[in-house]
Amino acid sequence: MRRLLGLILLLQTLHLGIAHAAKRPLLQLVVTAPYLEMHSGPGRGYPVIYVIGRDEIVTVLFSRTDWYKVRAPHGEEGWARRADLSTTLLADGEPAPIPPYPDFPSHHWELGAGYGVYNRQNLVTAYVDYSMTESLDIEGVLQQALGTLDNRVIATIGLRHTFIPEWKWFSPTAGLGGGYQHIVDKVPPAPLENNNEMAYVSLGARGFITRRFMWRADWRHYDVFNHLNVYEDLEEWKVGFAVFF
Amino acid sequence: MESRLCSILLAAALLSGCSWFHRGDKHPQQVVVEDPGAEPTIVEPQVNRREVKTPKIKAKDFELGVYMGALSIQDFGTNPVYGVRAAYHVTEDFFLEGFLARSKAGQSSLEETFPAITVLSNSGRHFTYYDLDVGYNILPGEVFLGRGRAFNTALYVIVGIGDVKFADQDQFALNFGVGTRILVTDWLAVHLDVRDHVFEDNLFGVDENVHNIEGTLSLTTFF
């Protein structure tokens, strides 16, 4: 009985959730161009299946990449490109909140992954980056180095400065930070220390491939802190791709 | 004189009686002569300003799903594989995708021929991998079901790197493949993929690149 009650409550919650989702207000825009083309899919090659005339209302359902799923006044649905929708207006005559291009200098979060070489080992790297200003970022990196003698997991956090952020295709960067490495032994003899703290300096570059997609290249020099009274340093380089939000 | 006074009083009474009929009428507005030296009064409208919020557009660029299929582990037969995948669609052409999956190797041909030999322990037979890939939609299009239904599709290629844990050891692996995505609805997709995981191995005493090809069927959702 209690289970049945729980099920009913769950269904009601779900129903309320769905009803709430369905009631989410949708953006309505007025077409100002002679017509707005609706494609059958979110891509340049998909054919135009419908057009919405000037002064008619278009309802925006959601977006995927640079395409928007839209609904015409009589219920027909299709995909409109960002550049076309950016010419529409709100009901009060203000421009639609859809810029013709994504506003990339104002992004904050960046997510990337790539390949590199760390201490002559293959490196798989992933990172998340938060930009505090246009040129200064805080960067957290998690990477796995896979070699023949040992495997390593490396986690670092640091600051990165982009020298000329307004250069789109190539912009040099420099950074510094600290981190930690954990060594998993594969072939004897085992390393004397399995865990080390490290500090690094880095030089690199980045450039935009498309408006939301960029490449990054980075070289790092690590100083490894140990209790063995020996100076130990490592080098790493890597290339990768990143997107921002 | 008396009659004149009476007539005046009568007229006054009549007029006052007439004014009774105009009771409902508004009084004539009083004309206030403003002092030309005083400052003009500012009228504050007692109207609450309505906040107009522009609805936000929901972006559905993320894709998350599960998959199952068959993984051919070189020298260890073909075995079921189960995994999860997550993608972020950057443009209509490019996407970034990550995979995480697990399978279990069967008997190698050596073990089948000589049952006394054991190449791998039980835990070493687990084949676990993760991959980070870049994908490109090379052939976007539509497929048709009868006269009235069309589904958006894309044939894509992916290439990436990752880690394979097999024989209790992590190996750096290259990964590449081809797949097709069929969008059943705007938020639900079915994928058919073929991917190869290549890594260097010396289980049988010589260093060699081993190819581990898998065919999978995925169910994913966009959000």
Coordinates of C-alpha atoms in Angstrom, one line a residue:
Chain A
M1 CA 0.0 0.0 0.0
R2 CA 2.8 2.4 1.0
R3 CA 4.7 1.4 -2.2
L4 CA 1.6 2.2 -4.2
L5 CA 1.3 5.5 -2.5
G6 CA 4.9 6.3 -3.2
L7 CA 4.4 5.3 -6.9
I8 CA 1.4 7.6 -7.2
L9 CA 3.3 10.4 -5.5
L10 CA 6.3 9.9 -7.9
L11 CA 4.0 9.9 -10.9
Q12 CA 2.3 13.0 -9.7
T13 CA 5.7 14.7 -9.2
L14 CA 6.8 13.5 -12.7
H15 CA 3.5 14.8 -14.1
L16 CA 4.0 18.1 -12.4
G17 CA 7.6 18.3 -13.7
I18 CA 6.5 17.6 -17.2
A19 CA 3.6 20.1 -16.9
H20 CA 6.1 22.6 -15.5
A21 CA 8.5 21.9 -18.4
A22 CA 5.7 22.3 -20.9
K23 CA 4.8 25.6 -19.4
R24 CA 8.3 27.0 -19.7
P25 CA 7.8 30.2 -21.7
L26 CA 9.3 30.1 -25.1
L27 CA 10.9 33.0 -26.9
Q28 CA 8.8 34.6 -29.6
L29 CA 10.3 36.8 -32.3
V30 CA 9.0 38.9 -35.1
V31 CA 10.5 38.2 -38.6
T32 CA 11.8 41.4 -40.1
A33 CA 13.5 40.1 -43.2
P34 CA 11.3 39.3 -46.2
Y35 CA 11.2 35.7 -45.0
L36 CA 12.9 33.3 -42.6
E37 CA 13.9 29.9 -44.0
M38 CA 13.2 26.7 -42.0
H39 CA 15.4 23.7 -42.9
S40 CA 14.6 20.1 -42.2
G41 CA 17.7 19.6 -40.1
P42 CA 20.4 21.5 -38.2
G43 CA 23.0 21.7 -41.0
R44 CA 23.8 23.7 -44.1
G45 CA 22.8 20.9 -46.5
Y46 CA 19.3 20.2 -45.2
P47 CA 16.7 21.5 -47.6
V48 CA 14.4 24.4 -46.9
I49 CA 10.9 23.0 -46.0
Y50 CA 9.0 26.1 -45.0
V51 CA 9.4 29.9 -44.9
I52 CA 7.9 32.4 -42.4
G53 CA 7.0 35.7 -43.9
R54 CA 7.8 39.2 -42.7
D55 CA 6.0 40.4 -39.5
E56 CA 5.0 36.9 -38.6
I57 CA 5.8 35.4 -35.2
V58 CA 8.4 32.6 -34.9
T59 CA 8.7 30.6 -31.7
V60 CA 12.1 29.4 -30.7
L61 CA 12.1 26.0 -29.0
F62 CA 15.8 25.2 -28.4
S63 CA 19.2 25.5 -30.0
R64 CA 21.8 23.0 -31.2
T65 CA 25.2 24.3 -32.1
D66 CA 24.5 27.3 -34.4
W67 CA 21.0 26.2 -35.3
Y68 CA 17.6 26.8 -33.6
K69 CA 14.6 24.6 -33.7
V70 CA 11.7 27.0 -34.4
R71 CA 7.9 26.8 -34.9
A72 CA 5.9 28.8 -37.4
P73 CA 2.6 30.5 -36.5
H74 CA 0.6 27.5 -37.9
G75 CA 2.6 24.9 -36.1
E76 CA 5.2 23.8 -38.7
E77 CA 8.6 23.1 -37.2
G78 CA 12.0 23.3 -38.6
W79 CA 15.6 24.6 -38.1
A80 CA 16.7 28.2 -38.6
R81 CA 20.3 29.3 -38.7
R82 CA 21.6 31.7 -36.1
A83 CA 22.6 34.4 -38.6
D84 CA 19.0 34.5 -39.9
L85 CA 17.4 34.6 -36.5
S86 CA 19.7 37.4 -35.3
T87 CA 17.8 39.8 -37.7
T88 CA 14.5 39.2 -35.9
L89 CA 13.0 41.5 -33.2
L90 CA 11.3 41.0 -29.9
A91 CA 7.6 42.0 -29.6
D92 CA 8.6 45.4 -28.1
G93 CA 10.9 46.2 -31.1
E94 CA 14.1 45.3 -29.3
P95 CA 16.6 43.2 -31.2
A96 CA 16.4 39.4 -30.6
P97 CA 18.7 38.1 -27.9
I98 CA 20.6 36.1 -30.5
P99 CA 23.9 37.6 -31.6
P100 CA 24.9 36.8 -35.2
Y101 CA 28.1 35.2 -33.7
P102 CA 28.6 33.6 -30.3
D103 CA 30.1 36.3 -28.0
F104 CA 33.5 34.6 -27.4
P105 CA 35.5 37.2 -25.5
S106 CA 33.0 37.0 -22.7
H107 CA 33.2 33.3 -22.1
H108 CA 34.3 32.0 -18.7
W109 CA 34.5 28.2 -18.8
E110 CA 36.7 26.2 -21.1
L111 CA 36.9 22.4 -21.4
G112 CA 39.6 20.7 -23.4
A113 CA 41.5 17.4 -24.0
G114 CA 44.6 16.4 -25.9
Y115 CA 47.6 14.3 -26.5
G116 CA 51.1 14.9 -25.3
V117 CA 54.4 13.5 -24.2
Y118 CA 55.4 13.6 -20.5
N119 CA 58.8 12.4 -19.5
R120 CA 59.0 10.5 -22.8
Q121 CA 55.7 8.8 -22.0
N122 CA 52.5 9.1 -24.0
L123 CA 50.1 11.5 -22.3
V124 CA 46.3 11.8 -22.2
T125 CA 45.3 15.1 -20.9
A126 CA 42.0 16.8 -19.9
Y127 CA 41.5 20.2 -18.4
V128 CA 39.0 22.8 -17.2
D129 CA 39.7 26.4 -17.3
Y130 CA 38.0 29.5 -15.8
S131 CA 38.8 32.9 -17.1
M132 CA 39.0 35.5 -14.4
T133 CA 39.7 38.3 -16.8
E134 CA 40.1 38.4 -20.5
S135 CA 43.8 37.5 -20.3
L136 CA 44.2 35.7 -16.9
D137 CA 42.8 32.1 -16.4
I138 CA 42.9 29.6 -13.6
E139 CA 43.5 26.1 -15.0
G140 CA 43.0 22.6 -13.5
V141 CA 44.5 19.7 -15.4
L142 CA 44.1 16.0 -14.9
Q143 CA 46.3 13.7 -17.0
Q144 CA 47.6 10.2 -17.4
A145 CA 51.0 9.4 -18.7
L146 CA 51.4 5.8 -20.0
G147 CA 54.9 4.5 -20.5
T148 CA 56.7 1.2 -20.7
L149 CA 58.4 1.5 -17.3
D150 CA 55.6 3.1 -15.3
N151 CA 52.3 4.9 -15.6
R152 CA 51.6 8.2 -13.9
V153 CA 48.6 10.2 -12.9
I154 CA 49.3 14.0 -12.8
A155 CA 47.0 16.6 -11.3
T156 CA 47.9 20.3 -11.4
I157 CA 46.4 23.7 -10.8
G158 CA 47.8 27.0 -12.0
L159 CA 47.4 30.4 -13.6
R160 CA 47.7 31.1 -17.3
H161 CA 48.2 34.4 -18.9
T162 CA 47.2 35.0 -22.6
F163 CA 49.3 37.8 -24.0
I164 CA 47.2 39.1 -26.8
P165 CA 43.7 37.7 -26.3
E166 CA 42.2 39.7 -29.2
W167 CA 44.4 37.7 -31.7
K168 CA 42.1 35.0 -32.9
W169 CA 44.2 32.6 -34.8
F170 CA 47.4 32.6 -32.7
S171 CA 47.8 34.0 -29.2
P172 CA 50.8 33.1 -27.0
T173 CA 50.3 32.1 -23.4
A174 CA 52.5 31.5 -20.3
G175 CA 51.7 30.0 -16.9
L176 CA 52.8 28.7 -13.6
G177 CA 51.4 26.4 -11.0
G178 CA 51.8 23.4 -8.8
G179 CA 50.6 19.8 -8.7
Y180 CA 51.1 16.3 -7.8
Q181 CA 52.1 13.1 -9.5
H182 CA 51.4 9.5 -8.6
I183 CA 53.6 6.8 -10.1
V184 CA 52.3 3.2 -10.7
D185 CA 55.2 0.9 -11.3
K186 CA 55.1 -1.5 -14.3
V187 CA 58.5 -2.9 -14.5
P188 CA 61.0 -3.4 -11.6
P189 CA 62.9 -1.8 -10.0
A190 CA 60.1 0.2 -8.3
P191 CA 60.6 3.9 -7.9
L192 CA 62.0 5.2 -4.6
E193 CA 59.0 7.5 -4.2
N194 CA 55.6 7.0 -5.7
N195 CA 54.1 10.4 -4.9
N196 CA 55.7 13.7 -5.5
E197 CA 54.6 17.3 -5.3
M198 CA 55.7 19.4 -8.3
A199 CA 55.8 23.0 -9.5
Y200 CA 55.8 24.0 -13.2
V201 CA 56.3 26.9 -15.6
S202 CA 54.6 26.8 -19.0
L203 CA 54.7 28.4 -22.4
G204 CA 52.1 27.9 -25.1
A205 CA 49.7 29.2 -27.6
R206 CA 46.1 29.0 -28.6
G207 CA 43.9 29.9 -31.6
F208 CA 40.3 29.6 -32.7
I209 CA 39.4 27.0 -35.3
T210 CA 35.7 28.0 -35.3
R211 CA 33.9 30.4 -33.0
R212 CA 33.5 28.0 -30.1
F213 CA 36.3 25.5 -30.9
M214 CA 40.1 26.1 -30.5
W215 CA 43.4 24.4 -30.5
R216 CA 46.0 24.7 -27.7
A217 CA 49.6 23.8 -27.5
D218 CA 51.6 23.8 -24.3
W219 CA 55.2 23.1 -23.1
R220 CA 55.8 22.7 -19.4
H221 CA 58.9 22.3 -17.3
Y222 CA 58.3 20.6 -13.9
D223 CA 60.5 20.7 -10.8
V224 CA 59.8 17.5 -8.8
F225 CA 60.1 17.8 -5.0
N226 CA 61.5 14.7 -3.4
H227 CA 63.1 13.6 -0.1
L228 CA 66.1 12.1 -1.8
N229 CA 68.3 15.2 -2.0
V230 CA 68.5 15.0 -5.8
Y231 CA 67.3 17.5 -8.3
E232 CA 64.7 16.1 -10.5
D233 CA 62.9 17.8 -13.4
L234 CA 60.6 16.7 -16.1
E235 CA 59.4 18.1 -19.4
E236 CA 56.0 17.9 -21.1
W237 CA 54.5 19.1 -24.3
K238 CA 50.9 18.6 -25.5
V239 CA 48.4 19.7 -28.1
G240 CA 44.7 19.5 -27.8
F241 CA 41.3 20.9 -28.6
A242 CA 39.0 22.9 -26.4
V243 CA 35.5 24.4 -26.3
F244 CA 34.1 27.1 -24.2
F245 CA 30.8 27.9 -22.6
Chain B
M1 CA -43.7 95.3 -3.2
E2 CA -44.9 92.2 -1.4
S3 CA -45.9 90.5 -4.6
R4 CA -42.5 91.3 -6.0
L5 CA -40.8 89.8 -3.0
C6 CA -43.0 86.7 -3.3
S7 CA -42.2 86.3 -7.0
I8 CA -38.4 86.6 -6.2
L9 CA -38.7 84.0 -3.4
L10 CA -40.8 81.7 -5.7
A11 CA -38.2 82.0 -8.5
A12 CA -35.5 81.2 -5.9
A13 CA -37.5 78.2 -4.7
L14 CA -38.0 77.0 -8.2
L15 CA -34.4 77.4 -9.1
S16 CA -33.3 75.5 -6.1
G17 CA -35.8 72.8 -7.0
C18 CA -34.3 72.7 -10.5
S19 CA -30.9 72.4 -8.9
W20 CA -32.2 69.3 -7.1
F21 CA -32.5 67.5 -10.5
H22 CA -28.8 68.2 -11.1
R23 CA -27.7 66.6 -7.9
G24 CA -25.8 63.8 -9.7
D25 CA -23.9 66.1 -11.9
K26 CA -20.3 66.9 -11.1
H27 CA -19.5 70.1 -9.5
P28 CA -17.9 72.5 -11.8
Q29 CA -14.1 72.3 -11.4
Q30 CA -12.7 74.8 -9.2
V31 CA -10.3 77.0 -11.0
V32 CA -7.2 77.4 -8.9
V33 CA -5.1 80.2 -9.9
E34 CA -1.5 79.0 -9.5
D35 CA 0.9 81.2 -7.9
P36 CA 3.2 82.1 -10.8
G37 CA 6.1 82.2 -8.4
A38 CA 5.6 78.7 -7.0
E39 CA 7.3 75.6 -8.5
P40 CA 5.1 73.3 -10.6
T41 CA 4.1 70.1 -8.8
I42 CA 5.4 66.8 -10.2
V43 CA 2.8 64.1 -10.5
E44 CA 4.0 60.7 -9.3
P45 CA 2.0 57.9 -11.2
Q46 CA 0.9 55.2 -8.8
V47 CA 1.5 52.4 -11.3
N48 CA 3.6 49.3 -10.6
R49 CA 6.2 48.8 -13.5
R50 CA 5.8 45.4 -15.0
E51 CA 9.0 43.3 -15.3
V52 CA 9.2 41.8 -18.7
K53 CA 11.6 38.8 -18.8
T54 CA 12.8 37.5 -22.1
P55 CA 12.6 33.7 -22.1
K56 CA 16.0 32.1 -22.4
I57 CA 16.7 29.6 -25.2
K58 CA 17.7 26.2 -24.0
A59 CA 20.8 24.8 -25.7
K60 CA 20.7 21.1 -26.3
D61 CA 24.4 20.5 -27.3
F62 CA 25.2 17.7 -24.8
E63 CA 24.6 14.1 -25.6
L64 CA 24.7 11.3 -23.0
G65 CA 24.0 7.6 -23.5
V66 CA 24.7 3.9 -23.0
Y67 CA 25.9 1.3 -25.4
M68 CA 26.4 -2.4 -25.8
G69 CA 28.0 -4.5 -28.4
A70 CA 30.7 -7.0 -29.3
L71 CA 34.4 -6.4 -28.8
S72 CA 37.0 -8.5 -30.5
I73 CA 40.0 -8.7 -28.2
Q74 CA 42.9 -9.8 -30.3
D75 CA 43.8 -13.4 -29.5
F76 CA 41.1 -13.6 -26.9
G77 CA 37.9 -14.0 -28.9
T78 CA 34.8 -11.8 -29.3
N79 CA 33.0 -10.8 -26.1
P80 CA 30.2 -8.5 -25.0
V81 CA 31.1 -4.9 -24.1
Y82 CA 29.0 -2.4 -22.2
G83 CA 29.7 1.3 -21.9
V84 CA 28.7 4.9 -21.5
R85 CA 29.4 7.8 -23.8
A86 CA 29.1 11.6 -23.6
A87 CA 29.5 14.1 -26.3
Y88 CA 29.4 17.9 -26.7
H89 CA 28.4 19.2 -30.2
V90 CA 30.6 22.2 -30.9
T91 CA 29.4 23.0 -34.4
E92 CA 27.3 21.3 -37.0
D93 CA 30.5 19.5 -38.1
F94 CA 32.6 18.9 -35.0
F95 CA 31.9 17.2 -31.7
L96 CA 34.0 16.0 -28.8
E97 CA 33.2 12.7 -27.3
G98 CA 34.3 10.5 -24.4
F99 CA 33.8 6.8 -24.0
L100 CA 34.1 4.5 -21.0
A101 CA 33.4 0.8 -21.3
R102 CA 34.2 -2.7 -20.0
S103 CA 34.4 -6.2 -21.4
K104 CA 35.9 -9.5 -20.3
A105 CA 38.3 -11.5 -22.5
G106 CA 37.7 -15.2 -23.2
Q107 CA 40.2 -17.9 -23.8
S108 CA 43.2 -17.3 -26.1
S109 CA 43.9 -19.7 -28.9
L110 CA 46.9 -20.8 -27.0
E111 CA 44.8 -21.6 -23.9
E112 CA 42.3 -23.5 -26.0
T113 CA 44.9 -25.6 -27.6
F114 CA 46.8 -26.3 -24.4
P115 CA 44.2 -26.1 -21.5
A116 CA 47.0 -26.4 -18.9
I117 CA 48.4 -23.1 -19.8
T118 CA 46.9 -19.9 -18.3
V119 CA 47.9 -16.7 -20.0
L120 CA 45.9 -14.3 -17.8
S121 CA 44.5 -14.3 -14.3
N122 CA 40.8 -13.8 -13.9
S123 CA 41.1 -10.1 -13.0
G124 CA 43.6 -9.7 -15.9
R125 CA 40.9 -10.7 -18.3
H126 CA 38.9 -7.5 -17.6
F127 CA 39.3 -5.1 -20.6
T128 CA 38.4 -1.6 -19.5
Y129 CA 39.0 1.5 -21.6
Y130 CA 38.3 5.2 -21.8
D131 CA 38.7 7.3 -24.9
L132 CA 38.7 11.1 -25.6
D133 CA 37.8 11.7 -29.3
V134 CA 37.2 14.4 -31.8
G135 CA 34.4 13.6 -34.2
Y136 CA 33.5 15.0 -37.6
N137 CA 30.1 14.6 -39.3
I138 CA 31.1 13.8 -42.9
L139 CA 27.7 12.7 -44.3
P140 CA 24.8 14.4 -42.7
G141 CA 21.4 13.6 -44.2
E142 CA 18.0 12.1 -43.7
V143 CA 16.5 8.6 -43.8
F144 CA 12.9 7.9 -44.7
L145 CA 10.5 5.4 -43.2
G146 CA 7.6 5.1 -45.6
R147 CA 6.0 8.2 -47.1
G148 CA 5.4 10.3 -44.0
R149 CA 8.5 9.9 -41.7
A150 CA 12.0 11.4 -42.0
F151 CA 14.8 11.1 -39.5
N152 CA 17.9 13.2 -39.4
T153 CA 21.1 11.2 -39.6
A154 CA 24.8 11.7 -39.8
L155 CA 27.7 9.4 -40.8
Y156 CA 30.7 10.5 -38.7
V157 CA 34.3 9.6 -38.2
I158 CA 36.1 9.8 -34.8
V159 CA 39.7 9.7 -33.8
G160 CA 41.1 9.9 -30.4
I161 CA 43.4 8.6 -27.6
G162 CA 42.8 6.9 -24.4
D163 CA 43.8 4.2 -22.0
V164 CA 43.1 0.4 -22.1
K165 CA 43.5 -1.6 -19.0
F166 CA 44.1 -5.2 -19.9
A167 CA 46.1 -7.9 -18.3
D168 CA 46.2 -5.7 -15.2
Q169 CA 48.2 -3.0 -17.0
D170 CA 47.2 0.4 -18.3
Q171 CA 48.3 0.9 -22.0
F172 CA 48.1 4.0 -24.1
A173 CA 45.7 3.3 -26.9
L174 CA 44.8 5.0 -30.2
N175 CA 41.2 4.9 -31.1
F176 CA 39.4 5.5 -34.4
G177 CA 36.1 4.5 -35.9
V178 CA 33.1 5.3 -38.0
G179 CA 29.5 5.5 -36.9
T180 CA 26.1 6.6 -37.9
R181 CA 23.7 8.6 -35.7
I182 CA 19.9 8.4 -36.3
L183 CA 17.8 11.0 -34.4
V184 CA 14.5 9.2 -33.6
T185 CA 13.3 12.5 -32.0
D186 CA 15.0 15.8 -31.4
W187 CA 16.3 14.4 -28.1
L188 CA 16.7 10.7 -28.6
A189 CA 19.3 9.1 -30.9
V190 CA 20.4 5.6 -31.9
H191 CA 24.0 5.1 -32.9
L192 CA 25.7 2.2 -34.8
D193 CA 29.5 2.3 -34.5
V194 CA 32.6 0.4 -35.4
R195 CA 35.7 1.4 -33.5
D196 CA 39.2 0.1 -33.2
H197 CA 41.4 0.4 -30.2
V198 CA 45.1 -0.1 -31.0
F199 CA 47.8 -0.5 -28.4
E200 CA 51.2 -2.1 -28.0
D201 CA 51.3 -5.3 -26.1
N202 CA 53.8 -8.0 -25.4
L203 CA 51.6 -10.7 -23.7
F204 CA 53.1 -13.4 -25.9
G205 CA 56.7 -12.3 -25.6
V206 CA 57.0 -10.0 -28.6
D207 CA 56.0 -6.3 -28.8
E208 CA 53.1 -6.0 -31.3
N209 CA 50.3 -3.6 -32.0
V210 CA 47.0 -5.3 -31.2
H211 CA 43.8 -4.3 -32.8
N212 CA 40.6 -4.6 -30.8
I213 CA 37.6 -3.9 -33.0
E214 CA 34.2 -3.4 -31.6
G215 CA 30.7 -3.0 -33.1
T216 CA 28.2 -1.3 -30.8
L217 CA 24.6 -0.1 -30.6
S218 CA 24.0 3.0 -28.5
L219 CA 21.0 4.9 -27.2
T220 CA 21.7 8.5 -26.4
T221 CA 19.7 11.5 -25.3
F222 CA 20.4 15.2 -26.1
F223 CA 20.0 17.8 -23.3

